[in-house]
Coordinates of C-alpha atoms in Angstrom, one line a residue:
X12 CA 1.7 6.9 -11.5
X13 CA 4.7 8.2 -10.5
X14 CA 7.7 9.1 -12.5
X15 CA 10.5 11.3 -11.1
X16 CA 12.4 11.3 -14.1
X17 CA 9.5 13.4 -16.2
X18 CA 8.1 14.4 -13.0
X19 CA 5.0 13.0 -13.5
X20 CA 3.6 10.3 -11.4
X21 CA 0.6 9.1 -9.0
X22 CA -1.0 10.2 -6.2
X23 CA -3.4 8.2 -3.5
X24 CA -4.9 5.9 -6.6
X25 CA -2.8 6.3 -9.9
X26 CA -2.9 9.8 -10.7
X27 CA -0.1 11.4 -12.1
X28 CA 2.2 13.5 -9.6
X29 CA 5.1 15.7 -9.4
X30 CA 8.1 15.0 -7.7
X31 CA 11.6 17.4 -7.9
X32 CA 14.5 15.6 -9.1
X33 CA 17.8 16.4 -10.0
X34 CA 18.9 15.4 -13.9
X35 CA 21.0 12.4 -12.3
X36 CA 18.5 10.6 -11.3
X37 CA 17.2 7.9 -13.7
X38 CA 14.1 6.1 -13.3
X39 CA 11.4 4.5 -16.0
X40 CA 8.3 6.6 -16.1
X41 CA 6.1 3.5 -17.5
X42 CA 4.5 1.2 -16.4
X43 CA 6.0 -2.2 -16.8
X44 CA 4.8 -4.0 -19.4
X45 CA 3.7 -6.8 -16.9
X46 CA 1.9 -8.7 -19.4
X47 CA 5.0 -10.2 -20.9
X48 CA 6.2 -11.2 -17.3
X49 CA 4.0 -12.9 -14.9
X50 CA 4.2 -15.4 -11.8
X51 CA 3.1 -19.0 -12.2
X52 CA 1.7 -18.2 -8.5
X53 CA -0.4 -15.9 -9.6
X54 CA -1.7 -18.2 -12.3
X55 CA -2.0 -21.0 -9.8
X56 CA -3.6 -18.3 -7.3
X57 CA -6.8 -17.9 -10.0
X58 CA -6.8 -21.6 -10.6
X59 CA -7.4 -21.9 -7.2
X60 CA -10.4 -19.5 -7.5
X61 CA -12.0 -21.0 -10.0
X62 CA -12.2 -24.3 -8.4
X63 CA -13.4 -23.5 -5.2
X64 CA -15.8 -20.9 -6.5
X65 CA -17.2 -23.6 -8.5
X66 CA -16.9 -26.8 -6.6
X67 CA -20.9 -26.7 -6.5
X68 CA -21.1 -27.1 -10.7
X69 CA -19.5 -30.4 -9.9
X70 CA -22.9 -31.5 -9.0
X71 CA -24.9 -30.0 -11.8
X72 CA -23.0 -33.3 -14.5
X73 CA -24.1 -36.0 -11.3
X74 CA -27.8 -34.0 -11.2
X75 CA -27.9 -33.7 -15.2
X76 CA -26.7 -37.4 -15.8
X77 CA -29.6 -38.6 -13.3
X78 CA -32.2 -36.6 -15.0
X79 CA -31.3 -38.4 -18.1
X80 CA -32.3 -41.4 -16.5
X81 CA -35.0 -40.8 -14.9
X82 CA -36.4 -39.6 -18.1
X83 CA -36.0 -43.2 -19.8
X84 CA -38.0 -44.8 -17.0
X85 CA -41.6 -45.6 -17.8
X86 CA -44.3 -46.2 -15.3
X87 CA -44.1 -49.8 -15.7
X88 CA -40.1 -49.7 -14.3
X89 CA -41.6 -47.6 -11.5
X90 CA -43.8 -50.4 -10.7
X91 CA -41.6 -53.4 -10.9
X92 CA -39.0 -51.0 -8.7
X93 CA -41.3 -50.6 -5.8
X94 CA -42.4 -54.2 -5.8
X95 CA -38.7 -55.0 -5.5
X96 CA -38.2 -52.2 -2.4
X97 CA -41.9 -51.6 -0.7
X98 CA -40.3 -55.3 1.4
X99 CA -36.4 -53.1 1.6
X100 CA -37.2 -50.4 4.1
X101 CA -33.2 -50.0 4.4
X102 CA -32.6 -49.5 0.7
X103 CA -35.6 -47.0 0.1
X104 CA -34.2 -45.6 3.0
X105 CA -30.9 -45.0 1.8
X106 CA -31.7 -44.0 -1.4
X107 CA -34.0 -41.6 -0.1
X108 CA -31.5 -40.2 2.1
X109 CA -28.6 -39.6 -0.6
X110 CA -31.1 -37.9 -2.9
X111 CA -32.0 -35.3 0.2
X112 CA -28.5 -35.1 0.7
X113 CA -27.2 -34.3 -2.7
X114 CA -30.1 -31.7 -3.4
X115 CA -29.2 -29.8 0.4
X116 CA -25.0 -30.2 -1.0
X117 CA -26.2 -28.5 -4.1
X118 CA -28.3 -25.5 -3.0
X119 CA -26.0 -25.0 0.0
X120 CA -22.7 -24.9 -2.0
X121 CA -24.1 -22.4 -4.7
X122 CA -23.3 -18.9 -4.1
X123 CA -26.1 -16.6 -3.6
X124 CA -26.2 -14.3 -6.9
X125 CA -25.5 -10.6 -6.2
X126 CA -27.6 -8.5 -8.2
X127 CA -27.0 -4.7 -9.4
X128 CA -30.3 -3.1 -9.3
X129 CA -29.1 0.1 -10.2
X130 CA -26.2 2.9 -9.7
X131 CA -25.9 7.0 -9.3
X132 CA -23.6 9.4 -9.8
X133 CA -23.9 12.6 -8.0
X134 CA -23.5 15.2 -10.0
X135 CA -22.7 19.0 -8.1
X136 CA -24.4 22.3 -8.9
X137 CA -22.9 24.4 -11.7
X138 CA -21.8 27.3 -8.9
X139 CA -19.3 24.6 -8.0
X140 CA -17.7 24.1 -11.5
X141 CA -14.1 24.8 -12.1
X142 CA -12.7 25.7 -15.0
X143 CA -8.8 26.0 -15.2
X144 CA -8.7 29.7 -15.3
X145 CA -11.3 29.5 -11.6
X146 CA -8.1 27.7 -10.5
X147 CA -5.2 29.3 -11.4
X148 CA -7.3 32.6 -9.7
X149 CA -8.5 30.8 -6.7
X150 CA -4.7 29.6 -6.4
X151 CA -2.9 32.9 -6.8
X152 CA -5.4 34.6 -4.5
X153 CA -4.6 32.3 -1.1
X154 CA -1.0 34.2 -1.3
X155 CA 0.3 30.7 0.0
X156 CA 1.8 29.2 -3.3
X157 CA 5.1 30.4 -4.7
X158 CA 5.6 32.0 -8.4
X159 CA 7.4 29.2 -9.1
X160 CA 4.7 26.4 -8.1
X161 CA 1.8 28.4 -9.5
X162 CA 3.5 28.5 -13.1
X163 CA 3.8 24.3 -12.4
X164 CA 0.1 23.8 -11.2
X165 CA -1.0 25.6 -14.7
X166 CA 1.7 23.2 -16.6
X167 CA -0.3 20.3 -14.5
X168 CA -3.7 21.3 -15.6
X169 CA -3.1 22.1 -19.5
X170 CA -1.6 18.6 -19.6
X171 CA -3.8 16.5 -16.9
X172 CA -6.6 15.4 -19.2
X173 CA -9.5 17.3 -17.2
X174 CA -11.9 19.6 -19.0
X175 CA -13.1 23.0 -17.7
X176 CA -16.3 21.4 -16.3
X177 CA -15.0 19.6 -13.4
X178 CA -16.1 20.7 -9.9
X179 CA -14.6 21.9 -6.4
X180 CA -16.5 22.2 -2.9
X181 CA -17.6 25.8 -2.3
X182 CA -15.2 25.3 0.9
X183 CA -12.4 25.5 -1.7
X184 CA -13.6 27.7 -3.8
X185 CA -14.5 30.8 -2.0
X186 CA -12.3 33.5 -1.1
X187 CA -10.4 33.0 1.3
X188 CA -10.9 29.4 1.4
X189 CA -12.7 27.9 4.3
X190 CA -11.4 24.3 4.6
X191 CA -13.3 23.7 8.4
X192 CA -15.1 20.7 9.7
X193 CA -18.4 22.7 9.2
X194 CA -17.7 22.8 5.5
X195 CA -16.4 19.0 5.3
X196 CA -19.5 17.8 6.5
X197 CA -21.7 20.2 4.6
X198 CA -20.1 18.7 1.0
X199 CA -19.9 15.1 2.9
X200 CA -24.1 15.6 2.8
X201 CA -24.6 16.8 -0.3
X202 CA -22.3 13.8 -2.3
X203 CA -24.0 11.0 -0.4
X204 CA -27.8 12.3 0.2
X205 CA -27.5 13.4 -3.2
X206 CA -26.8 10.3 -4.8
X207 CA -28.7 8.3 -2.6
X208 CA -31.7 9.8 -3.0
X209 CA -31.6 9.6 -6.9
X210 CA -30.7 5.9 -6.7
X211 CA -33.9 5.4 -4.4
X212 CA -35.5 6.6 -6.6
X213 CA -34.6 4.8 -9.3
X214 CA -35.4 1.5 -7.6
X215 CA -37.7 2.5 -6.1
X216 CA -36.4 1.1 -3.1
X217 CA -38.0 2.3 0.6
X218 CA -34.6 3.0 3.1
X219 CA -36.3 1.0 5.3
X220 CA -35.4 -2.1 3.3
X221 CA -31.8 -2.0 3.5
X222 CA -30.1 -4.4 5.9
X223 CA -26.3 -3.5 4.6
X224 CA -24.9 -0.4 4.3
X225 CA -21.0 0.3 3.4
X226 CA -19.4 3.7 2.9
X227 CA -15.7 4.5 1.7
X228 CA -14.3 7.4 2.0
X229 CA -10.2 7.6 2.7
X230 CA -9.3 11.2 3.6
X231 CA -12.2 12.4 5.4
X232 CA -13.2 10.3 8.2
X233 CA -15.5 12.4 10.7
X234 CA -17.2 11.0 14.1
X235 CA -19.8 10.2 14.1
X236 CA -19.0 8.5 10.9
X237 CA -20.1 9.1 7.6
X238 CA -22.0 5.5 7.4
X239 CA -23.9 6.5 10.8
X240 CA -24.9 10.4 9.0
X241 CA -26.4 8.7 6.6
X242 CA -28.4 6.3 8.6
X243 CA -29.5 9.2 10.9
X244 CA -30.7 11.3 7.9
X245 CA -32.5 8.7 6.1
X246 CA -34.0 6.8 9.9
X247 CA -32.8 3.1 8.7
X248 CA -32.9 0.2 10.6
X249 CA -32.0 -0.3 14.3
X250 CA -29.9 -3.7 13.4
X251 CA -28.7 -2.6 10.0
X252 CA -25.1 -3.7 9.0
X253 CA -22.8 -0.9 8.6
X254 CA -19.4 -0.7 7.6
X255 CA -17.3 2.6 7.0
X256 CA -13.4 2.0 5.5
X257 CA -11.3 4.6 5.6
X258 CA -7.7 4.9 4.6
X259 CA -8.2 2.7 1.8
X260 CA -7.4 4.6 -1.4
X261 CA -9.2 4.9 -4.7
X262 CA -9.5 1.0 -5.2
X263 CA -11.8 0.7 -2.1
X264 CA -14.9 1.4 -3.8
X265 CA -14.6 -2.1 -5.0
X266 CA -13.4 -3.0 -2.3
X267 CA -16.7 -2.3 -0.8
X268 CA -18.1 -4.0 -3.0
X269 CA -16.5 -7.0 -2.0
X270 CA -17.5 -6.6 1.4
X271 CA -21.0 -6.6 0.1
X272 CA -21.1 -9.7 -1.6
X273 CA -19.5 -11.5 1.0
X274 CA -22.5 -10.0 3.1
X275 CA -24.8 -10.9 0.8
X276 CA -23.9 -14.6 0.6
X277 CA -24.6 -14.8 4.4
X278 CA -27.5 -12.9 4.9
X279 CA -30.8 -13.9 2.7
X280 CA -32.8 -11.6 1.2
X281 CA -31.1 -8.6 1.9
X282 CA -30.8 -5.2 0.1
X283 CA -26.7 -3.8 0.6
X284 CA -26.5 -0.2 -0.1
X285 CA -22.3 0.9 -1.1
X286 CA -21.5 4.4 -1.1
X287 CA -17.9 5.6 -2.5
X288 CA -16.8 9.1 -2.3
X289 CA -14.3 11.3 -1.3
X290 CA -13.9 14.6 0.3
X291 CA -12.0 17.7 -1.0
X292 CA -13.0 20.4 1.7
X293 CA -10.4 19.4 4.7
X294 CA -7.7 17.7 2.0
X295 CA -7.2 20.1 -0.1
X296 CA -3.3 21.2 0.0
X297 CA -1.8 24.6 1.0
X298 CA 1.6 24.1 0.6
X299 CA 4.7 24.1 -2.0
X300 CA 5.8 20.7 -1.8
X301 CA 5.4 19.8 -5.3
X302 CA 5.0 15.5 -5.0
X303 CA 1.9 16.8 -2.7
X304 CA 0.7 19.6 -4.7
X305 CA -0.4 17.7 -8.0
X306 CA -3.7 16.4 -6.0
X307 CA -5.1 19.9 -6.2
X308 CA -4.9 19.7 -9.6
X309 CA -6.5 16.6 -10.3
X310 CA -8.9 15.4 -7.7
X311 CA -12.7 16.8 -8.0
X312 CA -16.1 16.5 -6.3
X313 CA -18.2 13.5 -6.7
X314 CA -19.5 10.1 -5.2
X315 CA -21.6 7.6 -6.4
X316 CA -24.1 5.3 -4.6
X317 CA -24.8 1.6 -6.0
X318 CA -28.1 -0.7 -4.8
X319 CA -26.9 -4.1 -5.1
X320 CA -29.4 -7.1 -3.8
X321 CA -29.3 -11.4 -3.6
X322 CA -33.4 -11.7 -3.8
X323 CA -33.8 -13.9 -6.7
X324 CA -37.2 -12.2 -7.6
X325 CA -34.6 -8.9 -8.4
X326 CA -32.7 -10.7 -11.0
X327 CA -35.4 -9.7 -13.6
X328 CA -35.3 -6.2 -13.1
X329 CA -31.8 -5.8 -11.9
X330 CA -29.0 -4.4 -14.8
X331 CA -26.2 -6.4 -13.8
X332 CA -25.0 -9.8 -11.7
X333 CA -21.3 -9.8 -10.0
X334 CA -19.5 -12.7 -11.5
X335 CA -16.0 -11.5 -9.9
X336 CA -14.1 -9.8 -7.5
X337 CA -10.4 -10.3 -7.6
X338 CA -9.0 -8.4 -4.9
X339 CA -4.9 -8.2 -4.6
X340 CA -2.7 -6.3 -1.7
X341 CA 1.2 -5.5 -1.6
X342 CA 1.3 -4.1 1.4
X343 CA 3.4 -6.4 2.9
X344 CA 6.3 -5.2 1.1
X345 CA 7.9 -2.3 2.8
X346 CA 7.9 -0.3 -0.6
X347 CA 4.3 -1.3 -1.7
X348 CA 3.4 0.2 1.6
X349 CA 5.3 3.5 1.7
X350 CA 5.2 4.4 -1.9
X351 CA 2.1 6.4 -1.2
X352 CA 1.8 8.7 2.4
X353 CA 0.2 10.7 3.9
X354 CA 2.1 13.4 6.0
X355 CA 3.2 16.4 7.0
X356 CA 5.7 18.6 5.1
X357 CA 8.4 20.8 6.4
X358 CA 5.9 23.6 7.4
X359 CA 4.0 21.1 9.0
X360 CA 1.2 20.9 6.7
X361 CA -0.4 17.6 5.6
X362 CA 0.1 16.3 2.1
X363 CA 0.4 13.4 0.5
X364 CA 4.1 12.1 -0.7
X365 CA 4.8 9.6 -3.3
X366 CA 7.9 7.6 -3.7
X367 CA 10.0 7.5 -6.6
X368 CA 9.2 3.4 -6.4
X369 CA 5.5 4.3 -7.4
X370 CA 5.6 3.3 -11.1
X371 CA 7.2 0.0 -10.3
X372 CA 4.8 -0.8 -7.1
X373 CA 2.1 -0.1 -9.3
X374 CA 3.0 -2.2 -12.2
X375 CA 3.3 -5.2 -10.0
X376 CA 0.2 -4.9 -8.5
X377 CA -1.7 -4.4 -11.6
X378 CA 0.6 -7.4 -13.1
X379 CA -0.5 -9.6 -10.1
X380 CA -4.4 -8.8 -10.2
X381 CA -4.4 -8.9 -14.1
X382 CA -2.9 -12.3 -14.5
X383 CA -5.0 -14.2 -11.0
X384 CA -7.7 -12.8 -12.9
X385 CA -7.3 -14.3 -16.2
X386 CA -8.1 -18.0 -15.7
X387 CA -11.3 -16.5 -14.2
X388 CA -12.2 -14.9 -17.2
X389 CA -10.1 -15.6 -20.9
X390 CA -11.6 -18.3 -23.0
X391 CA -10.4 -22.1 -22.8
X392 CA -8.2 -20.8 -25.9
X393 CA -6.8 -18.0 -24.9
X394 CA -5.9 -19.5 -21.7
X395 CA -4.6 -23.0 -23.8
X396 CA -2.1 -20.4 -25.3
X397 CA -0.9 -18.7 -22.6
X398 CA -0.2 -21.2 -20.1
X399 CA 1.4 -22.9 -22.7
X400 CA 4.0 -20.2 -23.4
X401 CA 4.2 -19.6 -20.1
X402 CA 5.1 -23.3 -18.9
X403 CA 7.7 -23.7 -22.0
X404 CA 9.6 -19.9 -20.7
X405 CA 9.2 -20.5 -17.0
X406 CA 9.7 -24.4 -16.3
X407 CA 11.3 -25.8 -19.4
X408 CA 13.6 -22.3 -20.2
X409 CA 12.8 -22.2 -24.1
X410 CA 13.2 -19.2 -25.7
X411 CA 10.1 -18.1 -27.5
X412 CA 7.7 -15.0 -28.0
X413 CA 5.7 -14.8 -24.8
X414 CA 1.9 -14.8 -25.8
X415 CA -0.3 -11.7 -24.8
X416 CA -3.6 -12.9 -24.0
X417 CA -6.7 -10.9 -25.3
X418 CA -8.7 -9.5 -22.8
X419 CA -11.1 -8.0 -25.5
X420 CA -12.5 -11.9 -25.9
X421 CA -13.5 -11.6 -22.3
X422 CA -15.2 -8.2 -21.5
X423 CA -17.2 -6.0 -23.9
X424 CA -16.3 -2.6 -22.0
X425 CA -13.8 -1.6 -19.6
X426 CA -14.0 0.7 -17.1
X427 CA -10.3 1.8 -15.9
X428 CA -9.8 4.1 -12.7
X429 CA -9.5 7.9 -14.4
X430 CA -6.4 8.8 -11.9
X431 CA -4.4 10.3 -14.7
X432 CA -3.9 10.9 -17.9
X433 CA -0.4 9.1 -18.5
X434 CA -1.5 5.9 -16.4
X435 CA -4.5 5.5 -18.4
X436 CA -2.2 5.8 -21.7
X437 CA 0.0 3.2 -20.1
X438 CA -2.7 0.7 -19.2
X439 CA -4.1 1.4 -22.9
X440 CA -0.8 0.0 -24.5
X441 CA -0.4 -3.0 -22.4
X442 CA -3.8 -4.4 -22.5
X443 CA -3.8 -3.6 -26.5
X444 CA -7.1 -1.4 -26.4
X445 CA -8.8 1.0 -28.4
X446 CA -10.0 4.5 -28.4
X447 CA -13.2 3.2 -28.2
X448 CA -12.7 1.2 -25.1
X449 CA -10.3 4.1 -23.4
X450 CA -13.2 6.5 -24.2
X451 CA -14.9 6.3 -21.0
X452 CA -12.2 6.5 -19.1
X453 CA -10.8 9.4 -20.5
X454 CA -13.8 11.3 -20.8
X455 CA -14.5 10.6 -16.9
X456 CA -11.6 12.3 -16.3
X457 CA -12.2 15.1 -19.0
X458 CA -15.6 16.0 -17.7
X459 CA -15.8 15.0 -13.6
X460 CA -11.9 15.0 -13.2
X461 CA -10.8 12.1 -10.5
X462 CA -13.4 11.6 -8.3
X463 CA -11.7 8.7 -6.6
X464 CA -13.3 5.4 -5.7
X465 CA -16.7 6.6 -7.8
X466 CA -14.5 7.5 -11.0
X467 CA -15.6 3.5 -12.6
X468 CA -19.3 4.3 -11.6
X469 CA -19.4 8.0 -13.9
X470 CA -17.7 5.5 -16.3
X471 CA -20.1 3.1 -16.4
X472 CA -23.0 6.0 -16.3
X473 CA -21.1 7.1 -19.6
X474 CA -21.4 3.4 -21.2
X475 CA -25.0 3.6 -20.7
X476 CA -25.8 7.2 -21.6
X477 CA -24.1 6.1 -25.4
X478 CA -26.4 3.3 -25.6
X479 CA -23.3 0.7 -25.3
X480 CA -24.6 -1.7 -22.7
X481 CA -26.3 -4.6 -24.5
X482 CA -27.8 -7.9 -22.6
X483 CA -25.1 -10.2 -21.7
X484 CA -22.5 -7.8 -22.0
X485 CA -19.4 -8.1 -19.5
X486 CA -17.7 -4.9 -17.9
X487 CA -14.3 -5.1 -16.5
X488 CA -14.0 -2.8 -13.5
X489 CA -10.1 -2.4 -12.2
X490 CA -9.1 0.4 -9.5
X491 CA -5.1 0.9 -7.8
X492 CA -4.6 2.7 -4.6
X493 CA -2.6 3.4 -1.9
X494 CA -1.4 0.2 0.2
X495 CA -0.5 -0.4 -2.4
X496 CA -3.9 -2.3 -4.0
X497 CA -5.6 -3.7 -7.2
X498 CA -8.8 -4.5 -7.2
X499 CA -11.1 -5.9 -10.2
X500 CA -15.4 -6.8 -10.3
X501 CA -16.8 -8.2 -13.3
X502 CA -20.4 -7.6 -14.1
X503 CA -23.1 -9.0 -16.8
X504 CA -24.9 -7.0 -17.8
X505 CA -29.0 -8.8 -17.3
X506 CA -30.7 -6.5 -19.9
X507 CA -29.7 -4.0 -22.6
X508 CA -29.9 -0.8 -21.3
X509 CA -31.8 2.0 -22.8
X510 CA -30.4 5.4 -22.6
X511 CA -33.6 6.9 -23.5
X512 CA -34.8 6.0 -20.2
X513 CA -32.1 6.5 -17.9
X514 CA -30.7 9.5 -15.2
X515 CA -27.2 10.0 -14.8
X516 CA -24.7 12.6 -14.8
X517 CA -24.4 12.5 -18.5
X518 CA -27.5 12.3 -20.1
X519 CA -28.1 16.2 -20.9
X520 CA -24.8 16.5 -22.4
X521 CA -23.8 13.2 -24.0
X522 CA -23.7 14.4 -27.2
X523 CA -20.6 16.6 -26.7
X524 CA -18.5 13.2 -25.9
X525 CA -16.2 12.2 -26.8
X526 CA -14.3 15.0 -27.4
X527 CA -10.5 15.3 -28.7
X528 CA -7.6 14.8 -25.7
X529 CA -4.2 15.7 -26.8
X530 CA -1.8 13.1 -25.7
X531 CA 0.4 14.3 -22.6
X532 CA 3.3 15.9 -22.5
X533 CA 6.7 16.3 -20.3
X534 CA 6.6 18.2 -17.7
X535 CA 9.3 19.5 -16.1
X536 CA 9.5 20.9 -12.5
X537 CA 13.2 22.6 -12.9

């Protein structure tokens, strides 16, 4: 996130950028602490969810209560009832006709389940790995960056939280670099195919199968688009639903999972296929503007691809079921919507800025998200407590201790977009977590760098290669992006998940994590 006061902040999805500033200027470089204020909107806003995403449990009590019933009836009741109606063609009519009408209410009104049949995480050849000192020497030899900005992107790297395994395009790489269209699409193939073709065949999945296919990717948006490159390369469907967002930010790999659930809840028996990427080769930035210069230092290759499915028959062999998307959207206010664009600086080249409003746009977003959320997920007493505090501050103005909820009683694991080291220190203290849930977080970021929308996936990939995923396990997923967006998706997990039988990104080196992260540091751009 952003913060012009240490020069530190966020770029496109809450990693920490650089911007110059003068010693007058004086702005917080936290994060609010948003759970000690919150909106009673925003609690009525998740209220709201809850009741109409569960109007149809409503009928399960009526259906439970007549169960009951029936149960007590013997065969002699039966008897004496039809005596009394087989002469009452309207009232066996009738009752007939409610019965069919409150068993069509009920399976119309329940959502479809959205199943998780399995995820991948691409994982990029070791000619493409990066270590710091590759970077500082790729840097220095493109003759574009000053003395000056070079010494700052080395300050950014010691202190940015990534490792010296992280990886680059070969585009960026070489020397000189070769950022063409050419190259773009070359490393725009290699993400998605290679995930892809891992995940089918881990499901063992035929392409064929897929009816939905949705593909983020913000920066690089070719045409044809990347959603129709992949449906030429792997021959799908003539009337299979694509969808390719662009623009979007690091939060819009859940928003596409959104999308896919509400697809999935409209069309039966459907595979949806979500690929979320993004791509360095035509973004990468050759310029000295130094709030537009911190992305080189932080984003890496990478892209994940996730199988998600509403055939009840899945459910068995599926790891985990949605059970929330909470999607929330500031762009409406002017400085939600600015604090974070793309554009050309005073040589013309394209970057992207960030506004010294970043820290605070971001906090309300993530304070928004995190409290419509709650009712959705906190237990009855944790919620008791909280709207009780929150009532007696808000509506009858007494002064007392506002009460924190726990999210720990809620989720088991939490998987926190890796944009930056000093956002994900921030979001550690204001939730209350531990090392232990931080861990995959930080070592996403330590090992794969930020990868962008497909940073929660090598999280979760990290949760299973440790063996951490148990049946009936809940995973928080939250993402923040440009726009300026939050986005959360809550999964159960359906079975425990054993690492000795997965393939991810992790598996042949999971015994080297977690390793020690020294906490960050000032840096100073003067």
């Amino acid at each position: 996130m952003a913060d012009p006061t240490n020069n530190q902040g966020t770029n496109d999805s809450g990693t920490i950028s650089v911007q110059e500033t003068t010693p007058k200027n004086n702005y917080n470089n936290k994060l609010p602490n948003f759970l000690l204020s919150v909106k009673l909107k925003y609690v009525k806003l998740g209220y709201h969810y809850v009741i109409s995403n569960a109007m149809y449990l409503l009928l399960v009590p009526l259906l439970g209560v007549a169960s009951a019933q029936l149960s007590t009836i013997s065969i002699h009741d039966v008897l004496q009832l039809w005596e009394n109606l087989k002469f009452n063609l309207v009232s066996v009519t009738l009752c007939s006709s409610l019965m069919v009408f409150l068993a069509t209410l009920y399976f119309m009104s329940r959502p479809r389940g959205v199943y998780l049949m399995d995820f991948s995480c691409y994982k990029p050849d070791k000619d493409c790995t990066c270590t710091r000192e590759i970077f500082m020497e790729r840097s220095n030899l493109t003759g574009v960056f000053s003395e000056e900005n070079l010494a700052f992107q080395k300050k950014i790297l010691e202190r940015s939280g990534l490792g010296q395994k992280t990886y680059l395009p070969p585009a960026i790489l070489q020397v000189p670099p070769n950022p063409c269209m050419a190259e773009a699409r070359k490393e725009a193939e290699e993400v998605m195919f290679g995930a892809i073709d891992q995940l089918l065949e881990k499901t063992g999945v035929k392409a064929k199968d897929i009816g939905i296919l949705v593909v983020n990717c913000s920066l690089f948006n070719p045409t044809p688009s990347l959603s129709a490159m992949i449906v030429n390369h792997y021959k799908l469907r003539g009337n299979i639903l694509s969808y390719n967002l662009g623009g979007m930010g690091c939060s819009a790999g859940l928003i596409s999972i959104d999308l896919a659930k509400q697809l999935l809840q409209v069309h039966p028996n459907s595979y949806a296929l979500v690929v979320s990427m993004e791509n360095i080769t035509l973004n990468w930035y050759f310029g000295n503007n130094r709030s537009m210069l911190v992305s080189n230092c932080l984003f890496r290759m990478g892209g994940a691809a996730i199988l998600l499915s509403n055939k009840p028959s899945d459910k068995r062999r599926a790891k985990y079921q949605l059970v929330h998307t909470v999607r929330t959207h500031k762009g409406a206010d002017d400085k939600s919507y600015g604090c974070v664009f793309q554009e050309e600086d005073e040589k013309k080249t394209i970057g992207v800025s960030l506004s010294k409003d970043l820290m605070a746009v971001a906090g309300e977003a993530l304070k928004t998200n995190i409290t419509t959320l709650g009712p959705l997920v906190l237990p009855m007493s944790e919620q008791l407590l909280f709207f009780a505090t929150l009532v007696a501050r808000k509506v009858l103005k007494m002064k007392i201790k506002p009460y924190i909820p726990d999210f720990k009683l809620a989720f088991d694991h939490f998987c926190i977009h890796a944009g930056g080291r000093a956002v994900l220190d921030e979001l550690e203290k204001n939730l209350d977590l531990s090392d232990w849930h931080m861990e995959p977080s930080r070592m996403t970021l330590n090992r794969f760098g930020n990868t962008s929308s497909s940073s929660l996936w090598y999280e979760l990939a990290y949760t299973e290669a440790k063996g951490r995923i148990k049946k009936g396990d809940r995973t928080w997923q939250i993402a923040f992006g440009s726009g300026f967006k939050c986005n959360s998706a809550v999964w159960r997990a359906l079975r425990t998940v054993d690492p000795a039988k997965e393939k991810n990104p992790w598996m042949d080196e999971i015994h080297e994590f977690p390793v020690h992260v020294p906490k960050v540091a000032t840096i100073n751009s003067n």
